[in-house]
Amino acid sequence: MKYDIIVIGSGPGGYVTAIRAAQLGFKTAIVEKENLGGICLNWGCIPTKALLKSAQVFKYINHAEEYGLNKVDATFEFPNVVKRSRGVAEKMSKGIEFLMRKNKIDVIMGAAKVKKDRKIDVTDKDGKVTEYSADNIILATGARSRELPNLPQDGVKVIGYRQALALPEQPKSMIVVGSGAIGVEFAYFYATMGTKVTVVEFMPNIVPVEDEEVSKHLEKSLKKAGIEVMTNASVESVDTSGAGVKANVKTANGNITLEADVLLSAVGIAANIENIGLEEVGIQTDKGRVLVNEWYQTSVPGYYAIGDIIPTQALAHVASAEGITCVEKIKGLHVEKINYGNIPGCTYCLPEIASVGLTEKQAKEKGYELKVGKFPFSASGKATANGDTDGFVKVIFDAKYGEWLGCHMIGTGVTEMIAEAVVARNLETTGHEVLKSIHPHPTLSEAVMEAVAAAYGEVIHI
Ligand SMILES: Cc1cc2nc3c(=O)[nH]c(=O)nc-3n(C[C@H](O)[C@H](O)[C@H](O)COP(=O)(O)OP(=O)(O)OC[C@H]3O[C@@H](n4cnc5c(N)ncnc54)[C@H](O)[C@@H]3O)c2cc1C
């Protein structure tokens, strides 16, 4: 069985690659060993957002009086909240099945291993091995929860994100190790539903990749929501011999012991590069990731890699963009390289975080002279009407040429607003042009225009 393109892995990298390949006229197959849609649809982006929506609705109902409604004490059965999230994931996965059929892409269920001469072996669930070949093989096998040697996951008391998405019952207490997007989203979800949550972060700030002002603001908001946050702290060891888990945590003031029902390890991801034949073919890896050039070619011609298995930002939209770029280049189209400096990143706790470009610290380190503007949602009519005024928009411009260097937002709804900054930066828009682009009233997006105005000393509402 010979194809033009075989894609291995059906996450947002793989399935989008396959669809674009089919659109370009390639005879395409996709191989998946688990569920169509990969981590993103089944165990990542989508089911977490479904859980977070339940938490948001729960919070709103419990604050009904603030909206002039009668007091309601919302209650819930935890398994039903998980069931809804799993249902959403299943629905999305079915959607991918439909898209594969629609685009006439052959779906091969099984575990693939690459071989020399652009061939692969696929082992199905019954152990039957079938060989396929293609002119181009694209690896999109994604990643899994990273396990630290001192934090081995037993899946019950020390868990990863998969277990955290489908716990049979709600833990009374939880330690979350790592405060990147995944850690913070779970911390927020469980705390909002009533679990006592402690976040332990090794770095001085939570959500360490974000602008420092955003990190500090989130820390305050999470503490206000009842979450204990420990920074400059690391879990040295865990003891699971008792009823729950005891974590030995190193802090600036010495070691302490934290106790909880479960510990969620959210310390990053490890790429799925094992047992997929890389060594046999001679595909080079470095620090656990597959090495590729700017067009996603590996060290062996005819073999490509995209998404979480390569050393770029581990985000669904990055994986998809890499896949599209990869197949368009194979087709011989005139393709632009991905600008990794203009990738938006979002965290969906409340308040949400959304950012793109340089942080203030990074911009200063690069030697730019800056114009920085900030607009708080407390001054926004729409945010006040919404009853959600926590947060702000911060914009950073190069004082000399007006280049929009970075945009950092925290607040309810900001993940829907960041694309404006991405498009504007892509079009090399200056602050003046954003300022003169009339934003609708009343919207949260006015805060972007006002933050830009603040940078240029023209802000109206503060
Ligand atoms: C809890 C959580 C929340 C997240 N939230 C977000 C978010 O809000 N926004 C965002 O942008 N990103 C988010 N991410 C990251 C996002 O899920 C990943 O960046 C994205 O899924 C990577 O896509 P991918 O296609 O590279 O790999 P994956 O989605 O990991 O898919 C890889 C697929 O390959 C299959 N596979 C592996 N090996 C083989 C083999 N040998 N043969 C056949 N199939 C194989 C796997 O079963 C899997 O289905 C989140 C991740 C997690 C864990």
mmCIF file with all atom_site columns, N, CA, C and O and ligand atoms in Angstrom, residues 8-14 31-35 38-40 43-45 48-49 110-112 140-143 161 182 186 276 307-308 314-317 319 348, ligand 1:
data_model
loop_
_atom_site.group_PDB
_atom_site.id
_atom_site.type_symbol
_atom_site.label_atom_id
_atom_site.label_alt_id
_atom_site.label_comp_id
_atom_site.label_asym_id
_atom_site.label_entity_id
_atom_site.label_seq_id
_atom_site.pdbx_PDB_ins_code
_atom_site.Cartn_x
_atom_site.Cartn_y
_atom_site.Cartn_z
_atom_site.occupancy
_atom_site.B_iso_or_equiv
_atom_site.pdbx_formal_charge
_atom_site.auth_seq_id
_atom_site.auth_comp_id
_atom_site.auth_asym_id
_atom_site.auth_atom_id
_atom_site.pdbx_PDB_model_num
ATOM   1   N N   . ILE A 1 8   ? 1.965   10.156 10.846 1.00 0.00 ? 8   ILE A N   1
ATOM   2   C CA  . ILE A 1 8   ? 1.885   9.281  12.025 1.00 0.00 ? 8   ILE A CA  1
ATOM   3   C C   . ILE A 1 8   ? 1.500   10.113 13.238 1.00 0.00 ? 8   ILE A C   1
ATOM   4   O O   . ILE A 1 8   ? 2.249   10.987 13.672 1.00 0.00 ? 8   ILE A O   1
ATOM   5   N N   . GLY A 1 9   ? 0.297   9.836  13.749 1.00 0.00 ? 9   GLY A N   1
ATOM   6   C CA  . GLY A 1 9   ? -0.229  10.609 14.877 1.00 0.00 ? 9   GLY A CA  1
ATOM   7   C C   . GLY A 1 9   ? -1.322  11.538 14.394 1.00 0.00 ? 9   GLY A C   1
ATOM   8   O O   . GLY A 1 9   ? -1.144  12.217 13.372 1.00 0.00 ? 9   GLY A O   1
ATOM   9   N N   . SER A 1 10  ? -2.459  11.558 15.110 1.00 0.00 ? 10  SER A N   1
ATOM   10  C CA  . SER A 1 10  ? -3.604  12.348 14.617 1.00 0.00 ? 10  SER A CA  1
ATOM   11  C C   . SER A 1 10  ? -3.996  13.470 15.562 1.00 0.00 ? 10  SER A C   1
ATOM   12  O O   . SER A 1 10  ? -5.170  13.798 15.701 1.00 0.00 ? 10  SER A O   1
ATOM   13  N N   . GLY A 1 11  ? -3.013  14.056 16.252 1.00 0.00 ? 11  GLY A N   1
ATOM   14  C CA  . GLY A 1 11  ? -3.287  15.245 17.068 1.00 0.00 ? 11  GLY A CA  1
ATOM   15  C C   . GLY A 1 11  ? -3.499  16.444 16.158 1.00 0.00 ? 11  GLY A C   1
ATOM   16  O O   . GLY A 1 11  ? -3.624  16.297 14.937 1.00 0.00 ? 11  GLY A O   1
ATOM   17  N N   . PRO A 1 12  ? -3.536  17.657 16.740 1.00 0.00 ? 12  PRO A N   1
ATOM   18  C CA  . PRO A 1 12  ? -3.750  18.853 15.916 1.00 0.00 ? 12  PRO A CA  1
ATOM   19  C C   . PRO A 1 12  ? -2.620  19.065 14.908 1.00 0.00 ? 12  PRO A C   1
ATOM   20  O O   . PRO A 1 12  ? -2.793  19.769 13.918 1.00 0.00 ? 12  PRO A O   1
ATOM   21  N N   . GLY A 1 13  ? -1.467  18.444 15.174 1.00 0.00 ? 13  GLY A N   1
ATOM   22  C CA  . GLY A 1 13  ? -0.402  18.463 14.175 1.00 0.00 ? 13  GLY A CA  1
ATOM   23  C C   . GLY A 1 13  ? -0.774  17.518 13.049 1.00 0.00 ? 13  GLY A C   1
ATOM   24  O O   . GLY A 1 13  ? -0.924  17.926 11.887 1.00 0.00 ? 13  GLY A O   1
ATOM   25  N N   . GLY A 1 14  ? -0.977  16.251 13.383 1.00 0.00 ? 14  GLY A N   1
ATOM   26  C CA  . GLY A 1 14  ? -1.191  15.211 12.385 1.00 0.00 ? 14  GLY A CA  1
ATOM   27  C C   . GLY A 1 14  ? -2.458  15.352 11.567 1.00 0.00 ? 14  GLY A C   1
ATOM   28  O O   . GLY A 1 14  ? -2.414  15.293 10.329 1.00 0.00 ? 14  GLY A O   1
ATOM   29  N N   . VAL A 1 31  ? -2.027  7.505  10.594 1.00 0.00 ? 31  VAL A N   1
ATOM   30  C CA  . VAL A 1 31  ? -1.972  6.351  11.494 1.00 0.00 ? 31  VAL A CA  1
ATOM   31  C C   . VAL A 1 31  ? -2.161  6.845  12.918 1.00 0.00 ? 31  VAL A C   1
ATOM   32  O O   . VAL A 1 31  ? -1.522  7.823  13.330 1.00 0.00 ? 31  VAL A O   1
ATOM   33  N N   . GLU A 1 32  ? -3.022  6.188  13.678 1.00 0.00 ? 32  GLU A N   1
ATOM   34  C CA  . GLU A 1 32  ? -3.252  6.585  15.067 1.00 0.00 ? 32  GLU A CA  1
ATOM   35  C C   . GLU A 1 32  ? -3.377  5.336  15.928 1.00 0.00 ? 32  GLU A C   1
ATOM   36  O O   . GLU A 1 32  ? -4.097  4.405  15.593 1.00 0.00 ? 32  GLU A O   1
ATOM   37  N N   . LYS A 1 33  ? -2.664  5.348  17.065 1.00 0.00 ? 33  LYS A N   1
ATOM   38  C CA  . LYS A 1 33  ? -2.698  4.146  17.910 1.00 0.00 ? 33  LYS A CA  1
ATOM   39  C C   . LYS A 1 33  ? -3.737  4.235  19.021 1.00 0.00 ? 33  LYS A C   1
ATOM   40  O O   . LYS A 1 33  ? -4.028  3.251  19.683 1.00 0.00 ? 33  LYS A O   1
ATOM   41  N N   . GLU A 1 34  ? -4.302  5.442  19.221 1.00 0.00 ? 34  GLU A N   1
ATOM   42  C CA  . GLU A 1 34  ? -5.242  5.586  20.340 1.00 0.00 ? 34  GLU A CA  1
ATOM   43  C C   . GLU A 1 34  ? -6.565  6.207  19.880 1.00 0.00 ? 34  GLU A C   1
ATOM   44  O O   . GLU A 1 34  ? -7.441  5.504  19.414 1.00 0.00 ? 34  GLU A O   1
ATOM   45  N N   . ASN A 1 35  ? -6.691  7.538  20.018 1.00 0.00 ? 35  ASN A N   1
ATOM   46  C CA  . ASN A 1 35  ? -7.933  8.213  19.613 1.00 0.00 ? 35  ASN A CA  1
ATOM   47  C C   . ASN A 1 35  ? -7.626  9.293  18.605 1.00 0.00 ? 35  ASN A C   1
ATOM   48  O O   . ASN A 1 35  ? -6.668  10.051 18.787 1.00 0.00 ? 35  ASN A O   1
ATOM   49  N N   . GLY A 1 38  ? -5.706  13.157 19.006 1.00 0.00 ? 38  GLY A N   1
ATOM   50  C CA  . GLY A 1 38  ? -4.498  13.249 19.839 1.00 0.00 ? 38  GLY A CA  1
ATOM   51  C C   . GLY A 1 38  ? -4.759  13.767 21.231 1.00 0.00 ? 38  GLY A C   1
ATOM   52  O O   . GLY A 1 38  ? -5.885  13.707 21.744 1.00 0.00 ? 38  GLY A O   1
ATOM   53  N N   . ILE A 1 39  ? -3.702  14.287 21.841 1.00 0.00 ? 39  ILE A N   1
ATOM   54  C CA  . ILE A 1 39  ? -3.799  14.796 23.212 1.00 0.00 ? 39  ILE A CA  1
ATOM   55  C C   . ILE A 1 39  ? -4.733  15.992 23.261 1.00 0.00 ? 39  ILE A C   1
ATOM   56  O O   . ILE A 1 39  ? -5.606  16.097 24.136 1.00 0.00 ? 39  ILE A O   1
ATOM   57  N N   . CYS A 1 40  ? -4.581  16.883 22.305 1.00 0.00 ? 40  CYS A N   1
ATOM   58  C CA  . CYS A 1 40  ? -5.350  18.130 22.322 1.00 0.00 ? 40  CYS A CA  1
ATOM   59  C C   . CYS A 1 40  ? -6.848  17.886 22.494 1.00 0.00 ? 40  CYS A C   1
ATOM   60  O O   . CYS A 1 40  ? -7.467  18.401 23.419 1.00 0.00 ? 40  CYS A O   1
ATOM   61  N N   . TRP A 1 43  ? -7.195  14.610 25.605 1.00 0.00 ? 43  TRP A N   1
ATOM   62  C CA  . TRP A 1 43  ? -6.628  14.716 26.960 1.00 0.00 ? 43  TRP A CA  1
ATOM   63  C C   . TRP A 1 43  ? -5.945  16.049 27.213 1.00 0.00 ? 43  TRP A C   1
ATOM   64  O O   . TRP A 1 43  ? -5.081  16.151 28.082 1.00 0.00 ? 43  TRP A O   1
ATOM   65  N N   . GLY A 1 44  ? -6.246  17.062 26.431 1.00 0.00 ? 44  GLY A N   1
ATOM   66  C CA  . GLY A 1 44  ? -5.530  18.328 26.595 1.00 0.00 ? 44  GLY A CA  1
ATOM   67  C C   . GLY A 1 44  ? -6.436  19.532 26.478 1.00 0.00 ? 44  GLY A C   1
ATOM   68  O O   . GLY A 1 44  ? -7.340  19.747 27.305 1.00 0.00 ? 44  GLY A O   1
ATOM   69  N N   . CYS A 1 45  ? -6.215  20.302 25.414 1.00 0.00 ? 45  CYS A N   1
ATOM   70  C CA  . CYS A 1 45  ? -6.894  21.591 25.225 1.00 0.00 ? 45  CYS A CA  1
ATOM   71  C C   . CYS A 1 45  ? -8.399  21.535 25.485 1.00 0.00 ? 45  CYS A C   1
ATOM   72  O O   . CYS A 1 45  ? -8.931  22.355 26.240 1.00 0.00 ? 45  CYS A O   1
ATOM   73  N N   . THR A 1 48  ? -9.927  20.024 29.097 1.00 0.00 ? 48  THR A N   1
ATOM   74  C CA  . THR A 1 48  ? -9.630  20.958 30.202 1.00 0.00 ? 48  THR A CA  1
ATOM   75  C C   . THR A 1 48  ? -10.555 22.170 30.119 1.00 0.00 ? 48  THR A C   1
ATOM   76  O O   . THR A 1 48  ? -11.049 22.644 31.151 1.00 0.00 ? 48  THR A O   1
ATOM   77  N N   . LYS A 1 49  ? -10.789 22.646 28.905 1.00 0.00 ? 49  LYS A N   1
ATOM   78  C CA  . LYS A 1 49  ? -11.649 23.829 28.778 1.00 0.00 ? 49  LYS A CA  1
ATOM   79  C C   . LYS A 1 49  ? -13.085 23.484 29.165 1.00 0.00 ? 49  LYS A C   1
ATOM   80  O O   . LYS A 1 49  ? -13.823 24.327 29.693 1.00 0.00 ? 49  LYS A O   1
ATOM   81  N N   . GLY A 1 110 ? -3.529  1.823  14.675 1.00 0.00 ? 110 GLY A N   1
ATOM   82  C CA  . GLY A 1 110 ? -2.443  0.964  15.130 1.00 0.00 ? 110 GLY A CA  1
ATOM   83  C C   . GLY A 1 110 ? -1.213  1.786  15.453 1.00 0.00 ? 110 GLY A C   1
ATOM   84  O O   . GLY A 1 110 ? -1.192  3.004  15.226 1.00 0.00 ? 110 GLY A O   1
ATOM   85  N N   . ALA A 1 111 ? -0.197  1.111  15.999 1.00 0.00 ? 111 ALA A N   1
ATOM   86  C CA  . ALA A 1 111 ? 1.048   1.804  16.358 1.00 0.00 ? 111 ALA A CA  1
ATOM   87  C C   . ALA A 1 111 ? 2.036   1.702  15.210 1.00 0.00 ? 111 ALA A C   1
ATOM   88  O O   . ALA A 1 111 ? 2.355   0.601  14.751 1.00 0.00 ? 111 ALA A O   1
ATOM   89  N N   . ALA A 1 112 ? 2.514   2.850  14.749 1.00 0.00 ? 112 ALA A N   1
ATOM   90  C CA  . ALA A 1 112 ? 3.422   2.864  13.592 1.00 0.00 ? 112 ALA A CA  1
ATOM   91  C C   . ALA A 1 112 ? 4.881   2.926  14.026 1.00 0.00 ? 112 ALA A C   1
ATOM   92  O O   . ALA A 1 112 ? 5.217   3.503  15.057 1.00 0.00 ? 112 ALA A O   1
ATOM   93  N N   . ALA A 1 140 ? 4.230   12.865 13.708 1.00 0.00 ? 140 ALA A N   1
ATOM   94  C CA  . ALA A 1 140 ? 3.498   13.819 14.567 1.00 0.00 ? 140 ALA A CA  1
ATOM   95  C C   . ALA A 1 140 ? 2.999   13.051 15.790 1.00 0.00 ? 140 ALA A C   1
ATOM   96  O O   . ALA A 1 140 ? 1.811   13.051 16.100 1.00 0.00 ? 140 ALA A O   1
ATOM   97  N N   . THR A 1 141 ? 3.936   12.381 16.459 1.00 0.00 ? 141 THR A N   1
ATOM   98  C CA  . THR A 1 141 ? 3.549   11.463 17.548 1.00 0.00 ? 141 THR A CA  1
ATOM   99  C C   . THR A 1 141 ? 3.366   12.160 18.897 1.00 0.00 ? 141 THR A C   1
ATOM   100 O O   . THR A 1 141 ? 3.049   11.503 19.882 1.00 0.00 ? 141 THR A O   1
ATOM   101 N N   . GLY A 1 142 ? 3.597   13.471 18.946 1.00 0.00 ? 142 GLY A N   1
ATOM   102 C CA  . GLY A 1 142 ? 3.232   14.234 20.137 1.00 0.00 ? 142 GLY A CA  1
ATOM   103 C C   . GLY A 1 142 ? 4.071   13.951 21.371 1.00 0.00 ? 142 GLY A C   1
ATOM   104 O O   . GLY A 1 142 ? 5.251   13.581 21.288 1.00 0.00 ? 142 GLY A O   1
ATOM   105 N N   . ALA A 1 143 ? 3.431   14.111 22.519 1.00 0.00 ? 143 ALA A N   1
ATOM   106 C CA  . ALA A 1 143 ? 4.166   14.021 23.785 1.00 0.00 ? 143 ALA A CA  1
ATOM   107 C C   . ALA A 1 143 ? 3.257   13.479 24.889 1.00 0.00 ? 143 ALA A C   1
ATOM   108 O O   . ALA A 1 143 ? 2.067   13.276 24.685 1.00 0.00 ? 143 ALA A O   1
ATOM   109 N N   . TYR A 1 161 ? -1.654  14.645 33.867 1.00 0.00 ? 161 TYR A N   1
ATOM   110 C CA  . TYR A 1 161 ? -2.860  15.341 33.421 1.00 0.00 ? 161 TYR A CA  1
ATOM   111 C C   . TYR A 1 161 ? -3.981  14.394 32.999 1.00 0.00 ? 161 TYR A C   1
ATOM   112 O O   . TYR A 1 161 ? -5.156  14.707 33.157 1.00 0.00 ? 161 TYR A O   1
ATOM   113 N N   . ILE A 1 182 ? -0.770  24.278 32.183 1.00 0.00 ? 182 ILE A N   1
ATOM   114 C CA  . ILE A 1 182 ? -1.498  23.063 32.574 1.00 0.00 ? 182 ILE A CA  1
ATOM   115 C C   . ILE A 1 182 ? -1.703  23.025 34.095 1.00 0.00 ? 182 ILE A C   1
ATOM   116 O O   . ILE A 1 182 ? -2.818  22.802 34.579 1.00 0.00 ? 182 ILE A O   1
ATOM   117 N N   . PHE A 1 186 ? -5.504  23.347 36.045 1.00 0.00 ? 186 PHE A N   1
ATOM   118 C CA  . PHE A 1 186 ? -6.052  22.326 36.954 1.00 0.00 ? 186 PHE A CA  1
ATOM   119 C C   . PHE A 1 186 ? -6.209  22.886 38.370 1.00 0.00 ? 186 PHE A C   1
ATOM   120 O O   . PHE A 1 186 ? -7.193  22.601 39.054 1.00 0.00 ? 186 PHE A O   1
ATOM   121 N N   . ILE A 1 276 ? 9.584   4.213  17.860 1.00 0.00 ? 276 ILE A N   1
ATOM   122 C CA  . ILE A 1 276 ? 8.931   4.555  16.583 1.00 0.00 ? 276 ILE A CA  1
ATOM   123 C C   . ILE A 1 276 ? 9.924   4.418  15.419 1.00 0.00 ? 276 ILE A C   1
ATOM   124 O O   . ILE A 1 276 ? 9.668   4.904  14.325 1.00 0.00 ? 276 ILE A O   1
ATOM   125 N N   . GLY A 1 307 ? 5.105   19.386 15.400 1.00 0.00 ? 307 GLY A N   1
ATOM   126 C CA  . GLY A 1 307 ? 4.330   19.328 16.650 1.00 0.00 ? 307 GLY A CA  1
ATOM   127 C C   . GLY A 1 307 ? 5.189   19.122 17.885 1.00 0.00 ? 307 GLY A C   1
ATOM   128 O O   . GLY A 1 307 ? 6.367   19.497 17.910 1.00 0.00 ? 307 GLY A O   1
ATOM   129 N N   . ASP A 1 308 ? 4.608   18.488 18.884 1.00 0.00 ? 308 ASP A N   1
ATOM   130 C CA  . ASP A 1 308 ? 5.267   18.379 20.196 1.00 0.00 ? 308 ASP A CA  1
ATOM   131 C C   . ASP A 1 308 ? 6.545   17.546 20.175 1.00 0.00 ? 308 ASP A C   1
ATOM   132 O O   . ASP A 1 308 ? 7.306   17.578 21.141 1.00 0.00 ? 308 ASP A O   1
ATOM   133 N N   . ALA A 1 314 ? 5.294   23.897 22.505 1.00 0.00 ? 314 ALA A N   1
ATOM   134 C CA  . ALA A 1 314 ? 4.373   22.754 22.524 1.00 0.00 ? 314 ALA A CA  1
ATOM   135 C C   . ALA A 1 314 ? 2.938   23.250 22.660 1.00 0.00 ? 314 ALA A C   1
ATOM   136 O O   . ALA A 1 314 ? 2.338   23.251 23.738 1.00 0.00 ? 314 ALA A O   1
ATOM   137 N N   . LEU A 1 315 ? 2.388   23.695 21.549 1.00 0.00 ? 315 LEU A N   1
ATOM   138 C CA  . LEU A 1 315 ? 1.026   24.227 21.521 1.00 0.00 ? 315 LEU A CA  1
ATOM   139 C C   . LEU A 1 315 ? 0.303   23.661 20.310 1.00 0.00 ? 315 LEU A C   1
ATOM   140 O O   . LEU A 1 315 ? 0.928   23.441 19.255 1.00 0.00 ? 315 LEU A O   1
ATOM   141 N N   . ALA A 1 316 ? -1.008  23.488 20.451 1.00 0.00 ? 316 ALA A N   1
ATOM   142 C CA  . ALA A 1 316 ? -1.780  22.886 19.374 1.00 0.00 ? 316 ALA A CA  1
ATOM   143 C C   . ALA A 1 316 ? -1.696  23.717 18.090 1.00 0.00 ? 316 ALA A C   1
ATOM   144 O O   . ALA A 1 316 ? -1.504  23.170 16.998 1.00 0.00 ? 316 ALA A O   1
ATOM   145 N N   . HIS A 1 317 ? -1.851  25.043 18.221 1.00 0.00 ? 317 HIS A N   1
ATOM   146 C CA  . HIS A 1 317 ? -1.858  25.874 17.012 1.00 0.00 ? 317 HIS A CA  1
ATOM   147 C C   . HIS A 1 317 ? -0.481  25.897 16.334 1.00 0.00 ? 317 HIS A C   1
ATOM   148 O O   . HIS A 1 317 ? -0.395  26.105 15.129 1.00 0.00 ? 317 HIS A O   1
ATOM   149 N N   . ALA A 1 319 ? 1.577   23.204 16.330 1.00 0.00 ? 319 ALA A N   1
ATOM   150 C CA  . ALA A 1 319 ? 1.637   21.901 15.654 1.00 0.00 ? 319 ALA A CA  1
ATOM   151 C C   . ALA A 1 319 ? 0.895   21.961 14.315 1.00 0.00 ? 319 ALA A C   1
ATOM   152 O O   . ALA A 1 319 ? 1.403   21.500 13.284 1.00 0.00 ? 319 ALA A O   1
ATOM   153 N N   . TYR A 1 348 ? -6.156  29.274 30.567 1.00 0.00 ? 348 TYR A N   1
ATOM   154 C CA  . TYR A 1 348 ? -7.601  29.473 30.654 1.00 0.00 ? 348 TYR A CA  1
ATOM   155 C C   . TYR A 1 348 ? -8.166  29.369 32.066 1.00 0.00 ? 348 TYR A C   1
ATOM   156 O O   . TYR A 1 348 ? -9.329  29.026 32.247 1.00 0.00 ? 348 TYR A O   1
HETATM 157 C C1  . LIG B 2 .   ? -3.781  19.172 29.872 1.00 0.00 ? 1   LIG B C1  1
HETATM 158 C C2  . LIG B 2 .   ? -3.311  19.858 28.626 1.00 0.00 ? 1   LIG B C2  1
HETATM 159 C C3  . LIG B 2 .   ? -3.909  21.030 28.211 1.00 0.00 ? 1   LIG B C3  1
HETATM 160 C C4  . LIG B 2 .   ? -3.480  21.661 27.058 1.00 0.00 ? 1   LIG B C4  1
HETATM 161 N N1  . LIG B 2 .   ? -4.092  22.808 26.667 1.00 0.00 ? 1   LIG B N1  1
HETATM 162 C C5  . LIG B 2 .   ? -3.675  23.434 25.538 1.00 0.00 ? 1   LIG B C5  1
HETATM 163 C C6  . LIG B 2 .   ? -4.316  24.612 25.094 1.00 0.00 ? 1   LIG B C6  1
HETATM 164 O O1  . LIG B 2 .   ? -5.244  25.104 25.719 1.00 0.00 ? 1   LIG B O1  1
HETATM 165 N N2  . LIG B 2 .   ? -3.881  25.181 23.953 1.00 0.00 ? 1   LIG B N2  1
HETATM 166 C C7  . LIG B 2 .   ? -2.830  24.670 23.230 1.00 0.00 ? 1   LIG B C7  1
HETATM 167 O O2  . LIG B 2 .   ? -2.470  25.232 22.203 1.00 0.00 ? 1   LIG B O2  1
HETATM 168 N N3  . LIG B 2 .   ? -2.216  23.547 23.625 1.00 0.00 ? 1   LIG B N3  1
HETATM 169 C C8  . LIG B 2 .   ? -2.613  22.926 24.761 1.00 0.00 ? 1   LIG B C8  1
HETATM 170 N N4  . LIG B 2 .   ? -1.994  21.773 25.148 1.00 0.00 ? 1   LIG B N4  1
HETATM 171 C C9  . LIG B 2 .   ? -0.885  21.257 24.315 1.00 0.00 ? 1   LIG B C9  1
HETATM 172 C C10 . LIG B 2 .   ? -1.436  20.512 23.104 1.00 0.00 ? 1   LIG B C10 1
HETATM 173 O O3  . LIG B 2 .   ? -2.314  19.505 23.524 1.00 0.00 ? 1   LIG B O3  1
HETATM 174 C C11 . LIG B 2 .   ? -0.286  19.924 22.309 1.00 0.00 ? 1   LIG B C11 1
HETATM 175 O O4  . LIG B 2 .   ? 0.634   20.939 21.988 1.00 0.00 ? 1   LIG B O4  1
HETATM 176 C C12 . LIG B 2 .   ? -0.786  19.297 21.026 1.00 0.00 ? 1   LIG B C12 1
HETATM 177 O O5  . LIG B 2 .   ? -1.711  18.272 21.294 1.00 0.00 ? 1   LIG B O5  1
HETATM 178 C C13 . LIG B 2 .   ? 0.384   18.740 20.221 1.00 0.00 ? 1   LIG B C13 1
HETATM 179 O O6  . LIG B 2 .   ? -0.105  18.190 19.041 1.00 0.00 ? 1   LIG B O6  1
HETATM 180 P P1  . LIG B 2 .   ? 0.634   17.029 18.280 1.00 0.00 ? 1   LIG B P1  1
HETATM 181 O O7  . LIG B 2 .   ? -0.176  16.788 17.055 1.00 0.00 ? 1   LIG B O7  1
HETATM 182 O O8  . LIG B 2 .   ? 2.063   17.339 18.152 1.00 0.00 ? 1   LIG B O8  1
HETATM 183 O O9  . LIG B 2 .   ? 0.568   15.755 19.248 1.00 0.00 ? 1   LIG B O9  1
HETATM 184 P P2  . LIG B 2 .   ? -0.561  15.060 20.100 1.00 0.00 ? 1   LIG B P2  1
HETATM 185 O O10 . LIG B 2 .   ? -1.769  15.866 20.230 1.00 0.00 ? 1   LIG B O10 1
HETATM 186 O O11 . LIG B 2 .   ? 0.129   14.595 21.325 1.00 0.00 ? 1   LIG B O11 1
HETATM 187 O O12 . LIG B 2 .   ? -0.949  13.796 19.213 1.00 0.00 ? 1   LIG B O12 1
HETATM 188 C C14 . LIG B 2 .   ? -0.055  12.778 18.954 1.00 0.00 ? 1   LIG B C14 1
HETATM 189 C C15 . LIG B 2 .   ? -0.824  11.543 18.551 1.00 0.00 ? 1   LIG B C15 1
HETATM 190 O O13 . LIG B 2 .   ? 0.079   10.591 18.053 1.00 0.00 ? 1   LIG B O13 1
HETATM 191 C C16 . LIG B 2 .   ? -0.332  9.293  18.459 1.00 0.00 ? 1   LIG B C16 1
HETATM 192 N N5  . LIG B 2 .   ? 0.823   8.412  18.405 1.00 0.00 ? 1   LIG B N5  1
HETATM 193 C C17 . LIG B 2 .   ? 1.944   8.453  19.156 1.00 0.00 ? 1   LIG B C17 1
HETATM 194 N N6  . LIG B 2 .   ? 2.797   7.492  18.769 1.00 0.00 ? 1   LIG B N6  1
HETATM 195 C C18 . LIG B 2 .   ? 2.200   6.818  17.757 1.00 0.00 ? 1   LIG B C18 1
HETATM 196 C C19 . LIG B 2 .   ? 2.581   5.715  16.945 1.00 0.00 ? 1   LIG B C19 1
HETATM 197 N N7  . LIG B 2 .   ? 3.752   5.123  17.100 1.00 0.00 ? 1   LIG B N7  1
HETATM 198 N N8  . LIG B 2 .   ? 1.719   5.295  16.003 1.00 0.00 ? 1   LIG B N8  1
HETATM 199 C C20 . LIG B 2 .   ? 0.532   5.889  15.842 1.00 0.00 ? 1   LIG B C20 1
HETATM 200 N N9  . LIG B 2 .   ? 0.114   6.942  16.576 1.00 0.00 ? 1   LIG B N9  1
HETATM 201 C C21 . LIG B 2 .   ? 0.949   7.394  17.515 1.00 0.00 ? 1   LIG B C21 1
HETATM 202 C C22 . LIG B 2 .   ? -0.833  9.535  19.876 1.00 0.00 ? 1   LIG B C22 1
HETATM 203 O O14 . LIG B 2 .   ? -1.706  8.499  20.280 1.00 0.00 ? 1   LIG B O14 1
HETATM 204 C C23 . LIG B 2 .   ? -1.550  10.869 19.711 1.00 0.00 ? 1   LIG B C23 1
HETATM 205 O O15 . LIG B 2 .   ? -2.901  10.682 19.375 1.00 0.00 ? 1   LIG B O15 1
HETATM 206 C C24 . LIG B 2 .   ? -2.423  21.111 26.297 1.00 0.00 ? 1   LIG B C24 1
HETATM 207 C C25 . LIG B 2 .   ? -1.821  19.925 26.696 1.00 0.00 ? 1   LIG B C25 1
HETATM 208 C C26 . LIG B 2 .   ? -2.255  19.299 27.843 1.00 0.00 ? 1   LIG B C26 1
HETATM 209 C C27 . LIG B 2 .   ? -1.597  18.027 28.255 1.00 0.00 ? 1   LIG B C27 1
#
